[in-house]
């Protein structure tokens, strides 16, 4: 069988979790017995490539200059390119199975195009956030109040975006669902995200959960608490939804005696591209902590530096104020045997078992987080127990195996003949 | 020349016998000292123009009064001109008596024919028949021709005018505008102005009968107490409940009735024009009746004059002896007459009487209870209303014509042209024209403010004599007017804002006047010039609807004001719409013999196409049996729709046609264009925001329509996105606030009960959002009505026409599944909410005008379910 993996970006140019997962899937597929060849197609915005073109990047890897023309409908910018270049590419490659790891920057129109051009192929689409459901960048957060949203409903959506009527939201949903109807099986990296999509309208038979694959775990990476201060680590992007301000507030509210026993490493990037108010907030919160010596601003890191930085901490903190799906940092923490302290919602609460391999705190509540941090820093044997329970994330090969097995696992019956 | 005799009631008695430009004669004596003749002096103002001794033989006076040598004759040191006031003073050693006189004109005659090249007529001095006048024609003081009035005129001899040699004929130096020529007659050392009988601008020459003998000289006073032509100069004083002081110059205060020469005449009748009729008894003049002026225009007659001896007048048609009371009658004081006859002023009555469509062309006047004096008037002898221009009566007559709507524009035009402004010191009415915009041939709207005390009426009028009663003006309250006018008008300053339609001819730049009728006089309160209004009906409505008249009176406002204008503009736009061949692009091979043509207009938004085409592609029956026609009704969409249509065809493979008809035509126009291109025998009118969600709906509808011959229009049950009913047929509900039946969707928003009958259900009307009709029926009723503003009510209008013109029924198919209607997604793009509301009200008003009575016979909203 020939497989095609389509991604919204190529990790050579962008290192987000979804494109990394897509690329890992592409790399793992040829190792399976029943896959003879895999081709990777990634969207690009490289100005050197003409708009709409699909052209070779390196062996079996292609770049498609494409974009979104209508963010409301998640509709492609260049329809002609879907109907011409993409169709031609599909006919040339003729995959038996297609994995669309993300339709972002490509447009939902690729689904009917794949199925109309290659009616017999098996089409798998992975959902990375709530983009199809929520017009607010798929965050499922209320637009003005930034409160968590619990229900998709067109009139409610219209109150988030008054420039769009409830009817417009109906049209949006009708359109996206119409395009989704060509997908044989959806893959969600978390059960939480899957349930949201089922609520939205994807039938439960057409969606399943497969966690993103991770590199194999090396035994020496698991480490126990060392002498000295207890170290907590924050990893990833810094923006207002990732909750770094909650973490810093929590640390600030700890008793000084506890602060003297801990240190927080912030391994984060892109603060400088956030809004001024948010930058000011973070700076205001971190300054006294840095002076006190309980906060170290480690800054951005490259993917290959993750392991080293993970080994330098005892706990990984994921304080996001939105639902998340399946944060890569949680998987990485488990790979390194680090227990995780996280918000008690969504994909985070699902991936981290409270009191088993990590600790939950009430989302957006720095007081609660302070209590949890104090407990983690002071409770005897807690770290050892939780890190010992850290699960072993699925590897790349197994992940790819699960993807290909979708074809056999009863889902085949949904393939439109 | 005419004098009046007089005696004093003290020592000095006397009278003036004759008085002319060069001198005066009479008699005077001192009763207590007959042997000492009086000194007679004549003064013009302070200037003494002659002196004489009253010692000439007067046997006539001696026989009656015993003074035989009391006559006098003064030759003036200079000529006295008509209009000049002369005091003749008779003085003894101890006292004096003044005789106040004013010279009247003797001239009679007029210009009978006047063209651009010449003028002819006649003129003479009846008191100096031997004098031959020189007639001079002038324009702006420049002489353009002259002639001696000495031509022989047989007709003048026949009518008793001297030797008849008083005719003249003047050839002008050059071609002239006849209306600008003035004529002067010079003779006996005096200049007289000579009137032109009439000028009709449409003809170069006008003839009039020679026996029309009117007072010819203007600006010359008659000493006989106003009988004959009097020029007035005090219009301001004329208004008010009691008119006073009409005549300012004809002063005859020396006349004392108690010693008047007695000349008893029991019955007198005369034909106007004539001297005042007087009833004289031993003790003097006890009653008199005079007519000063008669004006006539079209069917309105105006008569003015004075009388005493009775409190009221009787008007009779002399042919039938039936009474013909005037439409307007008003009495006022005549101080001049009361002084002249030495009557108490409250016993002397000036009057003005007016008739609209008088029953006869002759009217006989007499006094109530005093039938001895009868004055007959031929109304047609009256002069044109243009003669009222500078008269104080002009304001009264204009007020009368405005109030009654009598007369024609020719009568009102000169009056409006010369109408005085309301004096700043006079209260009663204030107003201002802020905007006057119009479209020639259609009409105009005037907006501003006007406040008046109770009883004051406002009108619009122009110098062409067209007028508009403003009692029905749309009004609204304005805080600025209350602030500015509240102290003067109190509660009457409320609702000061006015909006008034002008349904007459207009030309941009012409004056339009706001006129207030205060008491009985008409005054200009404000004026403005017409400026152009938008000719596009929507633009006009956007402007006009901006005036905040009360919502609850909006339909009344439309009926009385802008509704007709907007309708006119809509019709005008239809007439002027350029004929454009539609630009049609076909994508894919169209169905060879389609069964149904789906017509979908696109306005403002086209993204619905993305959703619709997805569903059309899923409906195999539809793909095989229908043609899809998108009508672009918005120039901004032409490029994008053509582009997306190509992609949609490439994506879905469903053939479609995209039509651009050259301009925005509104919902109806777009559908009608689509219908004209349809190849199938049935039309499905479909809104772009109706999205099917399951196949089979149209096949189902078509089968139902074909199976029910009596059904002319078939609608479908439509749903909101949440599955509740959006449309299940339309019922009309009377809405008092709108003054109209409105289209209602019963059950809208409620859960859809499962339809139990798979048959069309009769409904008063159905929505055109999804409406199936045969091409034959659609064409035979002329398609959708294109005369609504922007669009609304066209669907019910069509249903009502199918009912009334074709005798077919309207029905809704409830078993159609999965049709979602995102109601008003495109209409919401139009204008501000307030403008949308006004447009809806305009269309409701229009719909009501056309269909109100038909709808009232249909099942009401309340028994919709049983219909």
Short mmCIF file of N, CA, C and O in Angstrom, two decimals, chain B residues 2-3 38 104 224 236 302 347 449-450 493 538 631 766 832 850:
data_model
loop_
_atom_site.label_atom_id
_atom_site.label_comp_id
_atom_site.label_asym_id
_atom_site.label_seq_id
_atom_site.Cartn_x
_atom_site.Cartn_y
_atom_site.Cartn_z
N UNK B 2 -65.11 117.60 -10.37
CA UNK B 2 -66.33 117.50 -9.59
C UNK B 2 -66.09 118.12 -8.22
O UNK B 2 -65.09 117.89 -7.58
N UNK B 3 -67.05 118.89 -7.80
CA UNK B 3 -66.96 119.48 -6.48
C UNK B 3 -68.17 119.09 -5.67
O UNK B 3 -69.12 118.51 -6.19
N UNK B 38 -66.65 137.46 1.91
CA UNK B 38 -65.54 136.66 2.47
C UNK B 38 -64.36 136.67 1.51
O UNK B 38 -64.50 136.83 0.31
N UNK B 104 -59.57 115.15 -9.16
CA UNK B 104 -59.65 113.83 -9.80
C UNK B 104 -59.32 113.97 -11.27
O UNK B 104 -59.30 115.06 -11.82
N UNK B 224 -65.06 111.78 -4.90
CA UNK B 224 -66.41 111.38 -4.51
C UNK B 224 -66.38 110.20 -3.54
O UNK B 224 -67.01 109.19 -3.74
N UNK B 236 -51.47 96.88 5.53
CA UNK B 236 -51.20 96.30 6.83
C UNK B 236 -52.35 96.52 7.80
O UNK B 236 -52.63 95.69 8.65
N UNK B 302 -64.71 89.19 -7.06
CA UNK B 302 -64.45 89.97 -5.85
C UNK B 302 -65.09 91.34 -6.05
O UNK B 302 -64.89 91.97 -7.11
N UNK B 347 -71.45 103.56 11.56
CA UNK B 347 -72.63 103.36 10.71
C UNK B 347 -72.24 103.21 9.24
O UNK B 347 -73.07 102.90 8.40
N UNK B 449 -40.13 74.29 9.60
CA UNK B 449 -40.98 74.35 10.77
C UNK B 449 -41.99 75.48 10.58
O UNK B 449 -41.76 76.42 9.82
N UNK B 450 -43.10 75.35 11.24
CA UNK B 450 -44.15 76.36 11.15
C UNK B 450 -44.99 76.26 12.42
O UNK B 450 -45.46 75.18 12.77
N UNK B 493 -46.29 75.92 20.20
CA UNK B 493 -44.97 75.72 19.59
C UNK B 493 -44.63 74.24 19.46
O UNK B 493 -43.63 73.88 18.87
N UNK B 538 -34.56 54.91 -3.93
CA UNK B 538 -33.98 54.52 -2.63
C UNK B 538 -33.25 55.70 -2.00
O UNK B 538 -33.38 55.98 -0.81
N UNK B 631 -28.97 34.73 -10.36
CA UNK B 631 -29.07 36.08 -10.91
C UNK B 631 -28.29 37.01 -9.99
O UNK B 631 -28.64 37.18 -8.83
N UNK B 766 -47.75 32.42 0.49
CA UNK B 766 -46.52 31.73 0.90
C UNK B 766 -45.33 32.60 0.54
O UNK B 766 -45.43 33.51 -0.28
N UNK B 832 -29.43 51.53 7.61
CA UNK B 832 -29.52 51.51 9.07
C UNK B 832 -30.80 50.82 9.49
O UNK B 832 -31.72 50.71 8.70
N UNK B 850 -52.90 48.50 -2.17
CA UNK B 850 -53.29 47.63 -3.29
C UNK B 850 -54.21 46.49 -2.84
O UNK B 850 -55.12 46.10 -3.57
#
